[in-house]
Structures are given as C-alpha cells and as structure tokens.
Amino acid sequence: MGYQRLLLTRWSRRDALAIFVVVVTVAFLTGATLVVLAAGTQTTTLAEEYDAGGQATYYETMAEGRAAADDDALVVPVASVTEPNGTSAVVAGVPCEQAREFREKTDYSVPCPPDSDLTNGEVGSAMTRNLDGENASQTVRVSPRGESDSILPPYWYVADESVVNRLGHTGVFVIDTTPHAVEPTADGRTPLRSALPFFLTGIQQVITVLGMTAVGTSVLVGITVYGVTRMHTRDRRRTICVVRATGGVPGTLLRLYGIRAGALTAVGTALGYAVGVVLTNVVVNTAIYLGVPTSLTIRVTERAATILLPLYAVIVAIGSAAGVLAAWHVTRRSPTSDAPRQKSSRWGSAVGDVLGRVHRLTLLDWRTLVPSVVPLAAFVTVVVLIASITGVVSPLVQTSGTTITDSNANHLIASRVPTGYADTLEDRGMTASPEILAFGVHDGEPMVIRGVRFASFSRVSDTRLVNGRRPNGPNEAVAGADLTQTHDLSLNDSVTLGGSTKAGFDRVTIVGTYAAPGPFDDQLLVSLPTARHLARVDSGMVQMVRTDSRIEATGKSSAIVGVSVPAHVSNGAAIPVRVQLQNLGSEQTNRRVSVQVGDRRRTRSVSLDGGERRTVVVRLRATRLGRQQVVVANRTRTVRIVPHDTVELHGIPERTPPNSAPLVRVTDVSGNPVRNATVSVGDNETTTEANGTARVQLGESGNATIRATAGNGTAMETVRVSPSATRSVVGQLRVQPRRATLLGRPTALLEVTNPWNETLSRTVTITGTDEYSHRVQLAPGQQTTVSTELNPAAPGSHPVRATVNGRTFDETTYRVVGDDRIVSALATSGETGSTGISRAISTAFGDLDLLVGVFVCLAGLMTVGSTTATIAYTIHSRRRVVGVYRATGASPVKIVAHVLTDALIVGVVATVIAFAVAMVAVSLLAEAGLLILYGVRITPSVTPRVAIGVVAAGVGVMCLSAALVTGALIRASPDSLLSDRPPQTRRPEESRGGPDE
C-alpha cells in the first residue's frame, strides 16, 4: 500500500539525527566494551601463569575437616598459642608421611616436623620457648626451619600432630589441589594463588558497571527515537487521518511505526558497531604512531560478541517500543479530528504551567524541561561516575610525596627495594612507609592486601583507627571501613588469605578497623612478614617505599652506587679502582668520574643510557709502600701497598685424602702467575710452571704446611690430611664492592678451581640476599669464575657463602651503608609524584588517557543528540510562532538570541534537577553494592569544581542543541513556517529535505 511505503521509507533530516544519536551511543558502548574486555584480557593474560593451584579451607573442628577432605587433600590441624612476649602465634601439626606424598603429587613444599621439637622459620638458632595453648602450657625446644618456599608461613611453628593435640587445636586447614573451577566461589575455599582469580572476579565487577552504563545509554536511544517519531506523526497527521477514515486500524499504524523506529535504530546500531570498532583501533594505532605507550589489543572476541549482541538487541527493541509509544496518541484519535496541537504528558503540562507562571519563555516551552532532564541526567551520571572513580584512583596513581620502586622492574609486583630505604629516610626526619601489595580473594570477591608498618602507613596515608586496636604480630590485621562493608567483615573476624603469585596461605584476625581517604580504606592491612609470605618477597625487602612529601632533587640523573679497591697491591703496580654507576633517569646522560690517590688524579667521562648501570675501572699507579687512601666523589677506600715480590697461594683444599697431590697456584698480589716459585711440603720441593701452578705431594694423615717462596716473598697455608676427605673443587669468594649503598647491587665473584688430576662436575651455589646455582665441569687444573649480581639489601653487614653440593667451602661479607646521599639519588629516580601503581598500570595497559578522552567526547555527543531531538520537537511545535516573528521583521539573529536565552534558562533548571537525579541514582547504585571495581568501592564524590563544571556543561549542551535546531529552522521562509500543510502535500522537493523535516 502507498501509505505504508510513505510511512516506512520517507526518512528526513530528523531521522538522520536520530540515526546519528544511535550511532554515537552504540559506538560508545562498543568501544567501552572492547576496551574493558581488552584490559581484562591483558590482566588475565599476565596472571594466567598464576592459576589458583588449589584451595585452602579452614574448618572449626577436626571432624568437619576430616569429613570435607578427599584422599589427596592435606589435613593440617592448628593450635593458637601465646608466646612469652604476649603475641599470638600458630602451631601447625603436619603429618609427615602425608606431607611427603602431598609434595610428590603437587611439588608444594610442606615441612615435616622433627621427632620431638618444633621448627620455626624465623629463629636463627635452637632455643626453648614456653607456649600457652587453650588446653595446656608447654615448654618446647624450637629449631630453625630452613625451607623458604613452603606454603606454610615461616613464622608458624611446625610440630607433630600430638603436640597440637596437647596444646589444644583450634581449627584445621584442608589443602586440596584438585582442579575445581578457576573462578573462586563464596563457600570458604581460598585459592592458594590468588592473582588469576583476583583479575577474573575484578573484570566481572567492571562488566557489571558497564551493563549499568548500557542501560542508561539505551534510555537516551529511546528518548531520541520517541522525539523524532512524535515529530513525524505530527507532520503526517493528515495522512494518518486519511488512513483511519478509509479503514486503517490503529494496530496496523502502530506496527508500521514500530517497524519504522526499529529500522532507524537497527541502522544506527549497525553503523555504531562499525564506528566503535574502527574508532578504538584508530585511537590505539594513532597513539602508537605518535609514541604514546599503549599495549592494549582491540578486537572483537567471542566473549565480546556474547555481550554486545544481546545489548544491540535490547537497543533495537527499546527503539521500536519508543516508536510505538510516540505514535500511540495520534493513531488512537478520531479520524475527523484535525487539531494541529498534540497533547503533552500530564507531567509536562503540570510542570510547564507552574514554571510558566514563574517565568514566561519567549519561543521555547517549559514542557521541554521534563524530557530534557532525562538525557542530561544520564550525562551528569557519567560525569559523576568518572569524577568518583577518579577521586578513588587518584591516590593510587598520583601522590604529593615520593614512591620509591625498583626502576629495572617491569611492573610493581616485581619491584624489590630494601626496607632500609624507609629507615634511611626516617633517620633524615621524613615519614616513609615500606609496603607490599598482594592480590587476594575472599568469598569469591577480589580483595587488595597491603603489607605495612601500620604506624608509618597511617602517617603517610592520613589514616585513623576508628575501632579496635593496632595489629601486633603476623596473624593480626586491620581492615578499611569500605572493605568491611564490601565483604561483610567485622571486628574479631578471621580471614583465610591465599598467596598472590606463588602458592601459600595464612589466616589473620581483624583486630581493628580504620578510615582513610580514597581507595586505602578498601584494603586489608597485614604485617610485612605476612605480606612477604603471600607475595614471596625476601626478608628485608619490600615492593615500594612511600613518603608523605617530595624528596628534593639534586638535578643530577646519575649516581655512584659503589666503589671498590683490592685489599693490597704490589708496589709500582696500578691500583684498579672499580666504580659502579647508575643512570637514575630515563634520558641519556654523561658522568665524569674522578679518582684520586695521594696527589695523583685521573678522570674518565662515561655515557649512560636511561636506567643503565655500568662498572668502570680507573687505574692509578702506586708509588710508595703502606696504606693509601683512594678518594672517589667523597667516598674513601683504603688499599695496602706491599713489596712487588709478595706472593700468594691459591687453590689449596681445606681437607685432602692421604697421599694426594693437589694442584696449587702461586700469584703476586695482582693475581698474576709467578713462574719458577718454589713450593714445598716438608722436604718435598717443586717449582711452578709458567701459569704459576705446581702439584704438591702430601703424606699421611695430619696437618701439612705448604710453603711458596719467590725472591723475598713467602706465603704459607695449612691443609688437613684426613682419610674421610673427598676430592672436590676449591674456590675463593669475593664481593665487589665490599661497601655498597642502598642503590647498589654488588657482584659476588667465585673463582672455582679443580686441583685434582681428574675431571670434576659439581654444582656450586652462591647464597647472599638470594641464591644462585651453577653447574661446573672442570678438567684437571682448570679454573673458572662464577658470578652473580646480588639484590639490594638493607643497611648493615651481609654474609655471602659459597657451597658445593651443599657443603660450604668459602664465605665472606660485604657492607651496605645508608646515608643522606641516598636521598638525593632517590629524588632523581623518576618516581617522584607517582605511586608505583601508576607505572604498573602503564606497563600493563599503556596510556589510557587518550581512550578515556574519546569515550567522554562520545558521551557528550550522545547527550547533545538526545537533547537536540527533544528541543527539536518543542521548536517544531512552535514553528508558527517563529514564522510570525519572521513575518513581522524579526531577524534570524534575534530569533536565535530568543531561543538561546530560553535554552539557557531551561538548561539551568534542567541541569540542576538532572544533577540531583544523578547523585541520587549513583548513591543508590553504590548503596546496592553495584559500584565496586576490583574490590574498591566507588563512593559518590563531587567537588565544587566538578559540580560547577557539570552545570556549565549541561547548560552548554542545551544551548548547543537549541542552536542546531534553530539554525535549521531560520533558513526556511516565513510562509512555509506559517503553512499548516503537512510535508507530503507540498512540492516533492519540499518533502525531500525541506526545512520542516
């Protein structure tokens, strides 16, 4: 039929506007969904290697634990005890045979208890302690526990189950490694590794917020389609009356308008999908081209399709319903009625009458207020959400103080810095908080765990205790106010915590709650030992140190982090001065290194790339015997100058078998081999070869003295000859530099020699702040050097030992000094004003500011389009008034001025109402627990500056929309504005794009 084609296919400029609004809306939702899923995929990919790895579940009684455990589970009863100093502790009863089987099946380390004693990973030597349990007090002998990778905390006591029974067990842990669902559940099971479950549950919370955003934007689509359809029915009212008079039924017309509105929405949805996909990829590629760091990969995945397709279907359905609703009144009215004015809603009329008595508008109508509030409320809600999220995230990514992390770590969790950084800064009078972050999951929801010294943390983070007391010991924690609300926790509740990226578990009791600004009260604060176990951070180390004020920078971007010289040098030889340099900035820099010995000085210029660490050697010749001072940049080292014929013996085993002939080496003090030196053991003599080596013959059991002589120099060493001795490699261990600063990473050097007349293959291990093992295979007499860089350590003396197959054969120490020089060095490390988390976010996702800006602009365009459609209907209904103004001599500028004045007044009222509606909506969502992102509760928070900006933006949107509509209207002639003929009765060229459409 003709009228069907007319109603369905004749699309005007207003229809194009509606399609544009739908395009922008769908593009916003599509882009936001793709970015959120890309970010979620990025974090999940980073955490995929850290799957749950099993679960630890706590039960109050042994009967419950035994009943819940399967055959492969490890059941560990525990007893809560009080130590002599008043702190509480845990004694775990580990069944040794079951623990061995558990380790074989899972590779998880669980320490076996000794026969009668207890073990503890934090005692240095055996001792006796009195432990008070629920049933009895017992004096026990505690031995050190060497295992460092156990899933049990090192500060727990490990004993036989009988000891736990005597003390009185207070609960039981069931450790199960069967592959349950990866995503955590709210049944009390705690994943042994929480990184992946944390991100999986966190991205679900983000998708929830995204779904609520989709609901709000779908409302904008409905409003736009409703307004455009209302104008179309007004223009086509005569056609509709003719159809009704000739037998057309309202149901047919409503169906046609539903199909028409659905088609408009479907076209806009299809185009919006394409724009959203293309735009986000263009932004990412442009950012990469311009050098803006971003690592997100935007693509439509199967998961994205399962989210977007239902969302698109809802949008099209809402558009169709809006079309039917808009056409309901005109299709139901009598065919004989030809009233030019359609009735507005009761709400619109009532509000318009009340406000009309307060202030009469010139061209606009107060009826536009109510429909304008809805899109403006959606816009303000987006702004309020962004402002609230920014208020929560800002303290995480930006701070007025300084955050110190390892500049060589690719993300915060991998950062390791000594706790001594904080001690050094506090000695200088600053407040510094050493901290460790860990991922946690509680009852199926993500939870941020932070290891702190509570006193330091509270000063840096402006924290106050509101209930309970401060924690005292590793098994106590304090919870933030928002965290207790999110996870329904209260004082004296106990929480089982899983490891972050390595398998482990612990259980803490909440002894206090605190309040802090931003996201800090969404966290569980535990002790540093607890966090070290959960995050597997070595003793004496943390991930970051935060201060409450900025460290003054020196302007230098490089620092000398270590100076070392040999203990002695032969007279006349060059003194090798090793200087370790580090560029603490991101740009290339040049550093001049000046070395002085007595009145002699030498300078070298060194170029360092951003973040580069390098060791340079400057040599100055020694000129007199005795002790000499070596000065490098206000650092002093001492070297002893000895006669040039001084010799040294190397490669002598501590113990040898009887009648063996080990190979020894004779060198001068510079390490050069000494040829033709005499080496003797009793009456047996031999001479060294060109490489300074000689094989000496040893006798029966007892002590033997090996003497080396060259010129006036003599060296002696004593070796023990024993039948129980075995042939092994020998070595000499040294650390360069022996005095390092907090920034320095000394190098451990182990010279390994095979003194025997057979090939040896051994595993040598260097143990310092960490452990490094290397397999060496040496031919007879062969020598090699094994080296490793030691991790930064706290101030003080630190031992380093070398072992072969578990036996120590050499050890030494080095010293870390912490002084005010570290403060200047840290000030130029590039972390001032950031928190470390900002660098982690940048590493994981890149710079998201550009993408966020694009989405904010799209949200603004959505609002402009929806408001334009609303105002267009009002102005369209007042076209005759505009025609009268034009016919009586009013210029287009005057008409635009009248419209903008009215739009300004309506915009102020509408924006204020929208602001109130948005705050109420966001508050209700927050109260319902729907605004939680990765365990952080988003609380509605708007500053006066944001409020003023929102009102200004809302009024601007109204004025811009009014200007767009009026601009199209004033181009029409006055007679066309005064004409009451519908578009289809005029000339075809008018009906195809005339200004009234």
Short mmCIF file of N, CA and C in Angstrom, two decimals, residues 765-892:
data_model
loop_
_atom_site.label_atom_id
_atom_site.label_comp_id
_atom_site.label_asym_id
_atom_site.label_seq_id
_atom_site.Cartn_x
_atom_site.Cartn_y
_atom_site.Cartn_z
N THR A 765 76.97 -23.11 44.52
CA THR A 765 75.87 -22.20 44.86
C THR A 765 76.42 -21.01 45.63
N ILE A 766 76.00 -19.82 45.20
CA ILE A 766 76.33 -18.58 45.91
C ILE A 766 75.07 -18.11 46.60
N THR A 767 75.13 -17.98 47.91
CA THR A 767 73.96 -17.59 48.70
C THR A 767 74.24 -16.27 49.40
N GLY A 768 73.42 -15.27 49.08
CA GLY A 768 73.51 -13.97 49.74
C GLY A 768 72.11 -13.49 50.04
N THR A 769 71.71 -12.34 49.44
CA THR A 769 70.32 -11.90 49.57
C THR A 769 69.39 -12.79 48.77
N ASP A 770 69.95 -13.55 47.83
CA ASP A 770 69.19 -14.57 47.13
C ASP A 770 70.13 -15.73 46.87
N GLU A 771 69.70 -16.69 46.09
CA GLU A 771 70.51 -17.89 45.87
C GLU A 771 70.69 -18.12 44.38
N TYR A 772 71.96 -18.40 43.98
CA TYR A 772 72.27 -18.65 42.57
C TYR A 772 73.10 -19.92 42.48
N SER A 773 72.64 -20.86 41.67
CA SER A 773 73.34 -22.14 41.50
C SER A 773 73.81 -22.29 40.06
N HIS A 774 74.96 -22.93 39.91
CA HIS A 774 75.54 -23.12 38.58
C HIS A 774 76.31 -24.44 38.55
N ARG A 775 76.11 -25.20 37.50
CA ARG A 775 76.80 -26.48 37.34
C ARG A 775 78.09 -26.25 36.58
N VAL A 776 79.22 -26.69 37.17
CA VAL A 776 80.53 -26.52 36.52
C VAL A 776 81.14 -27.89 36.28
N GLN A 777 81.82 -28.00 35.17
CA GLN A 777 82.61 -29.21 34.85
C GLN A 777 84.01 -28.77 34.52
N LEU A 778 84.99 -29.19 35.35
CA LEU A 778 86.35 -28.71 35.23
C LEU A 778 87.30 -29.87 34.96
N ALA A 779 88.17 -29.66 33.97
CA ALA A 779 89.24 -30.61 33.71
C ALA A 779 90.31 -30.47 34.79
N PRO A 780 91.26 -31.41 34.89
CA PRO A 780 92.31 -31.30 35.90
C PRO A 780 93.04 -29.96 35.80
N GLY A 781 93.11 -29.25 36.93
CA GLY A 781 93.80 -27.97 36.97
C GLY A 781 93.04 -26.80 36.38
N GLN A 782 91.86 -27.02 35.82
CA GLN A 782 91.11 -25.93 35.17
C GLN A 782 90.48 -25.01 36.21
N GLN A 783 90.37 -23.73 35.84
CA GLN A 783 89.79 -22.72 36.71
C GLN A 783 88.72 -21.94 35.95
N THR A 784 87.64 -21.56 36.64
CA THR A 784 86.59 -20.75 36.05
C THR A 784 86.04 -19.80 37.11
N THR A 785 85.34 -18.78 36.66
CA THR A 785 84.76 -17.79 37.58
C THR A 785 83.25 -17.79 37.42
N VAL A 786 82.54 -17.94 38.51
CA VAL A 786 81.09 -17.87 38.55
C VAL A 786 80.71 -16.56 39.24
N SER A 787 79.83 -15.81 38.60
CA SER A 787 79.46 -14.50 39.18
C SER A 787 77.94 -14.34 39.15
N THR A 788 77.45 -13.55 40.08
CA THR A 788 76.03 -13.20 40.13
C THR A 788 75.88 -11.84 40.80
N GLU A 789 74.88 -11.09 40.38
CA GLU A 789 74.60 -9.78 40.96
C GLU A 789 73.65 -9.96 42.13
N LEU A 790 74.03 -9.46 43.28
CA LEU A 790 73.21 -9.59 44.47
C LEU A 790 72.11 -8.54 44.48
N ASN A 791 70.98 -8.91 45.05
CA ASN A 791 69.86 -7.97 45.16
C ASN A 791 70.19 -6.86 46.15
N PRO A 792 69.54 -5.68 46.00
CA PRO A 792 69.73 -4.63 47.01
C PRO A 792 69.37 -5.14 48.39
N ALA A 793 70.07 -4.64 49.40
CA ALA A 793 69.86 -5.11 50.76
C ALA A 793 69.78 -3.92 51.71
N ALA A 794 69.32 -4.19 52.90
CA ALA A 794 69.19 -3.15 53.91
C ALA A 794 70.57 -2.77 54.44
N PRO A 795 70.68 -1.60 55.07
CA PRO A 795 71.97 -1.21 55.64
C PRO A 795 72.45 -2.23 56.66
N GLY A 796 73.77 -2.40 56.70
CA GLY A 796 74.37 -3.34 57.64
C GLY A 796 75.29 -4.31 56.93
N SER A 797 75.80 -5.29 57.70
CA SER A 797 76.71 -6.29 57.18
C SER A 797 75.93 -7.51 56.72
N HIS A 798 76.30 -8.04 55.56
CA HIS A 798 75.56 -9.16 54.98
C HIS A 798 76.55 -10.27 54.59
N PRO A 799 76.27 -11.51 55.02
CA PRO A 799 77.16 -12.62 54.67
C PRO A 799 76.85 -13.16 53.28
N VAL A 800 77.88 -13.67 52.64
CA VAL A 800 77.74 -14.38 51.37
C VAL A 800 78.57 -15.64 51.48
N ARG A 801 78.01 -16.77 51.10
CA ARG A 801 78.76 -18.02 51.21
C ARG A 801 78.69 -18.79 49.91
N ALA A 802 79.71 -19.59 49.68
CA ALA A 802 79.78 -20.45 48.51
C ALA A 802 79.75 -21.90 48.97
N THR A 803 78.88 -22.70 48.35
CA THR A 803 78.75 -24.10 48.71
C THR A 803 78.90 -24.95 47.46
N VAL A 804 79.36 -26.16 47.65
CA VAL A 804 79.41 -27.14 46.58
C VAL A 804 78.72 -28.40 47.07
N ASN A 805 77.67 -28.77 46.35
CA ASN A 805 76.85 -29.92 46.75
C ASN A 805 76.41 -29.82 48.20
N GLY A 806 76.06 -28.58 48.64
CA GLY A 806 75.55 -28.37 49.98
C GLY A 806 76.60 -28.11 51.04
N ARG A 807 77.92 -28.22 50.71
CA ARG A 807 78.98 -28.01 51.69
C ARG A 807 79.62 -26.65 51.47
N THR A 808 79.70 -25.85 52.53
CA THR A 808 80.30 -24.52 52.44
C THR A 808 81.81 -24.64 52.35
N PHE A 809 82.39 -23.98 51.31
CA PHE A 809 83.85 -24.01 51.21
C PHE A 809 84.49 -22.62 51.19
N ASP A 810 83.68 -21.58 51.19
CA ASP A 810 84.23 -20.24 51.36
C ASP A 810 83.08 -19.29 51.67
N GLU A 811 83.36 -18.26 52.43
CA GLU A 811 82.36 -17.25 52.75
C GLU A 811 83.03 -15.92 53.03
N THR A 812 82.28 -14.86 52.85
CA THR A 812 82.78 -13.51 53.07
C THR A 812 81.59 -12.62 53.44
N THR A 813 81.86 -11.36 53.67
CA THR A 813 80.80 -10.42 54.00
C THR A 813 81.00 -9.13 53.20
N TYR A 814 79.93 -8.40 53.06
CA TYR A 814 80.01 -7.05 52.50
C TYR A 814 79.09 -6.16 53.30
N ARG A 815 79.26 -4.87 53.16
CA ARG A 815 78.51 -3.92 53.98
C ARG A 815 77.70 -2.98 53.10
N VAL A 816 76.45 -2.75 53.50
CA VAL A 816 75.58 -1.76 52.83
C VAL A 816 75.46 -0.57 53.76
N VAL A 817 75.77 0.60 53.24
CA VAL A 817 75.69 1.81 54.04
C VAL A 817 74.49 2.62 53.58
N GLY A 818 73.79 3.22 54.53
CA GLY A 818 72.65 4.10 54.22
C GLY A 818 72.91 5.47 54.78
N ASP A 819 73.07 6.44 53.93
CA ASP A 819 73.35 7.79 54.39
C ASP A 819 72.53 8.78 53.57
N ASP A 820 72.76 10.06 53.78
CA ASP A 820 71.95 11.09 53.14
C ASP A 820 72.15 11.14 51.63
N ARG A 821 73.22 10.53 51.12
CA ARG A 821 73.42 10.55 49.67
C ARG A 821 72.29 9.81 48.95
N ILE A 822 71.70 8.82 49.65
CA ILE A 822 70.62 8.05 49.03
C ILE A 822 69.41 8.93 48.76
N VAL A 823 69.19 9.93 49.62
CA VAL A 823 68.03 10.80 49.45
C VAL A 823 68.12 11.56 48.15
N SER A 824 69.26 12.12 47.85
CA SER A 824 69.44 12.85 46.60
C SER A 824 69.34 11.91 45.40
N ALA A 825 69.86 10.71 45.55
CA ALA A 825 69.81 9.76 44.45
C ALA A 825 68.37 9.36 44.14
N LEU A 826 67.60 9.09 45.21
CA LEU A 826 66.21 8.69 45.01
C LEU A 826 65.38 9.81 44.41
N ALA A 827 65.74 11.05 44.72
CA ALA A 827 64.95 12.17 44.21
C ALA A 827 65.01 12.25 42.70
N THR A 828 66.03 11.70 42.08
CA THR A 828 66.15 11.76 40.63
C THR A 828 65.84 10.42 39.99
N SER A 829 65.19 9.52 40.72
CA SER A 829 64.94 8.19 40.17
C SER A 829 63.72 8.11 39.29
N GLY A 830 63.03 9.23 39.08
CA GLY A 830 61.90 9.23 38.18
C GLY A 830 60.60 8.80 38.81
N GLU A 831 60.55 8.59 40.13
CA GLU A 831 59.32 8.14 40.77
C GLU A 831 58.66 9.23 41.60
N THR A 832 59.24 10.42 41.66
CA THR A 832 58.65 11.48 42.45
C THR A 832 57.28 11.84 41.93
N GLY A 833 56.29 11.91 42.82
CA GLY A 833 54.94 12.29 42.42
C GLY A 833 54.09 11.16 41.90
N SER A 834 54.65 9.97 41.76
CA SER A 834 53.85 8.82 41.32
C SER A 834 53.83 7.80 42.44
N THR A 835 53.05 6.76 42.27
CA THR A 835 52.90 5.79 43.36
C THR A 835 53.46 4.43 43.04
N GLY A 836 54.02 4.22 41.88
CA GLY A 836 54.43 2.87 41.51
C GLY A 836 53.29 2.11 40.86
N ILE A 837 52.07 2.23 41.39
CA ILE A 837 50.92 1.60 40.76
C ILE A 837 50.66 2.23 39.40
N SER A 838 50.88 3.54 39.30
CA SER A 838 50.68 4.19 38.00
C SER A 838 51.63 3.61 36.96
N ARG A 839 52.86 3.28 37.39
CA ARG A 839 53.79 2.66 36.45
C ARG A 839 53.37 1.23 36.13
N ALA A 840 52.77 0.54 37.10
CA ALA A 840 52.26 -0.80 36.83
C ALA A 840 51.12 -0.77 35.83
N ILE A 841 50.21 0.22 35.99
CA ILE A 841 49.11 0.36 35.05
C ILE A 841 49.64 0.68 33.67
N SER A 842 50.62 1.57 33.60
CA SER A 842 51.20 1.94 32.31
C SER A 842 51.86 0.74 31.66
N THR A 843 52.53 -0.10 32.49
CA THR A 843 53.18 -1.28 31.94
C THR A 843 52.16 -2.28 31.41
N ALA A 844 51.07 -2.47 32.16
CA ALA A 844 50.08 -3.48 31.78
C ALA A 844 49.22 -3.02 30.61
N PHE A 845 48.80 -1.75 30.60
CA PHE A 845 47.83 -1.30 29.62
C PHE A 845 48.33 -0.19 28.72
N GLY A 846 49.39 0.51 29.11
CA GLY A 846 49.81 1.70 28.37
C GLY A 846 49.06 2.92 28.86
N ASP A 847 49.09 3.98 28.07
CA ASP A 847 48.45 5.24 28.43
C ASP A 847 46.99 5.21 27.98
N LEU A 848 46.07 5.13 28.95
CA LEU A 848 44.64 5.04 28.65
C LEU A 848 43.96 6.40 28.57
N ASP A 849 44.69 7.49 28.86
CA ASP A 849 44.06 8.80 28.89
C ASP A 849 43.40 9.14 27.55
N LEU A 850 44.08 8.79 26.46
CA LEU A 850 43.54 9.12 25.14
C LEU A 850 42.22 8.39 24.89
N LEU A 851 42.16 7.11 25.26
CA LEU A 851 40.92 6.36 25.07
C LEU A 851 39.80 6.88 25.97
N VAL A 852 40.14 7.22 27.20
CA VAL A 852 39.12 7.77 28.11
C VAL A 852 38.58 9.08 27.55
N GLY A 853 39.47 9.92 27.00
CA GLY A 853 39.02 11.18 26.41
C GLY A 853 38.07 10.95 25.25
N VAL A 854 38.36 9.94 24.43
CA VAL A 854 37.47 9.64 23.31
C VAL A 854 36.08 9.25 23.80
N PHE A 855 36.01 8.43 24.86
CA PHE A 855 34.72 7.98 25.36
C PHE A 855 33.94 9.11 26.02
N VAL A 856 34.63 10.03 26.69
CA VAL A 856 33.94 11.18 27.27
C VAL A 856 33.34 12.04 26.17
N CYS A 857 34.10 12.22 25.09
CA CYS A 857 33.56 13.00 23.96
C CYS A 857 32.35 12.32 23.34
N LEU A 858 32.41 10.99 23.21
CA LEU A 858 31.26 10.26 22.66
C LEU A 858 30.05 10.40 23.58
N ALA A 859 30.28 10.36 24.90
CA ALA A 859 29.17 10.54 25.84
C ALA A 859 28.56 11.93 25.68
N GLY A 860 29.40 12.95 25.47
CA GLY A 860 28.88 14.29 25.24
C GLY A 860 28.08 14.38 23.96
N LEU A 861 28.56 13.73 22.90
CA LEU A 861 27.81 13.74 21.63
C LEU A 861 26.47 13.05 21.78
N MET A 862 26.44 11.95 22.57
CA MET A 862 25.15 11.28 22.81
C MET A 862 24.16 12.24 23.44
N THR A 863 24.63 12.97 24.45
CA THR A 863 23.73 13.88 25.15
C THR A 863 23.27 15.01 24.24
N VAL A 864 24.20 15.57 23.45
CA VAL A 864 23.83 16.64 22.53
C VAL A 864 22.77 16.14 21.55
N GLY A 865 22.96 14.94 21.00
CA GLY A 865 22.00 14.41 20.04
C GLY A 865 20.63 14.19 20.66
N SER A 866 20.60 13.58 21.87
CA SER A 866 19.31 13.33 22.52
C SER A 866 18.61 14.63 22.89
N THR A 867 19.36 15.59 23.42
CA THR A 867 18.75 16.87 23.78
C THR A 867 18.29 17.63 22.55
N THR A 868 19.05 17.54 21.47
CA THR A 868 18.64 18.19 20.23
C THR A 868 17.31 17.64 19.74
N ALA A 869 17.15 16.32 19.81
CA ALA A 869 15.88 15.72 19.39
C ALA A 869 14.73 16.21 20.26
N THR A 870 14.98 16.37 21.58
CA THR A 870 13.93 16.85 22.47
C THR A 870 13.55 18.29 22.16
N ILE A 871 14.56 19.15 22.01
CA ILE A 871 14.29 20.56 21.72
C ILE A 871 13.70 20.71 20.32
N ALA A 872 14.13 19.87 19.40
CA ALA A 872 13.60 19.95 18.04
C ALA A 872 12.09 19.77 18.03
N TYR A 873 11.60 18.85 18.86
CA TYR A 873 10.15 18.66 18.90
C TYR A 873 9.44 19.91 19.43
N THR A 874 10.00 20.52 20.47
CA THR A 874 9.37 21.72 21.04
C THR A 874 9.38 22.87 20.03
N ILE A 875 10.53 23.11 19.42
CA ILE A 875 10.62 24.20 18.45
C ILE A 875 9.76 23.89 17.22
N HIS A 876 9.71 22.63 16.83
CA HIS A 876 8.88 22.23 15.69
C HIS A 876 7.41 22.56 15.96
N SER A 877 6.98 22.35 17.23
CA SER A 877 5.59 22.67 17.57
C SER A 877 5.36 24.18 17.65
N ARG A 878 6.43 24.97 17.70
CA ARG A 878 6.31 26.43 17.77
C ARG A 878 6.73 27.08 16.46
N ARG A 879 6.69 26.34 15.37
CA ARG A 879 7.16 26.87 14.11
C ARG A 879 6.30 28.05 13.64
N ARG A 880 4.99 28.02 13.95
CA ARG A 880 4.14 29.15 13.55
C ARG A 880 4.55 30.43 14.28
N VAL A 881 4.88 30.29 15.57
CA VAL A 881 5.32 31.47 16.33
C VAL A 881 6.59 32.04 15.71
N VAL A 882 7.52 31.13 15.33
CA VAL A 882 8.75 31.59 14.68
C VAL A 882 8.40 32.27 13.35
N GLY A 883 7.43 31.70 12.62
CA GLY A 883 7.00 32.31 11.37
C GLY A 883 6.44 33.70 11.56
N VAL A 884 5.64 33.90 12.64
CA VAL A 884 5.10 35.24 12.93
C VAL A 884 6.23 36.22 13.20
N TYR A 885 7.22 35.78 14.01
CA TYR A 885 8.36 36.66 14.30
C TYR A 885 9.08 37.05 13.00
N ARG A 886 9.28 36.06 12.14
CA ARG A 886 9.97 36.34 10.88
C ARG A 886 9.14 37.27 10.01
N ALA A 887 7.81 37.01 9.96
CA ALA A 887 6.94 37.81 9.09
C ALA A 887 6.83 39.25 9.57
N THR A 888 7.00 39.49 10.89
CA THR A 888 6.87 40.85 11.44
C THR A 888 8.21 41.56 11.53
N GLY A 889 9.24 41.01 10.87
CA GLY A 889 10.51 41.71 10.76
C GLY A 889 11.61 41.26 11.67
N ALA A 890 11.40 40.24 12.50
CA ALA A 890 12.46 39.78 13.38
C ALA A 890 13.57 39.12 12.56
N SER A 891 14.78 39.52 12.82
CA SER A 891 15.92 38.96 12.09
C SER A 891 16.26 37.56 12.62
N PRO A 892 16.93 36.73 11.81
CA PRO A 892 17.36 35.41 12.30
C PRO A 892 18.21 35.49 13.56
#
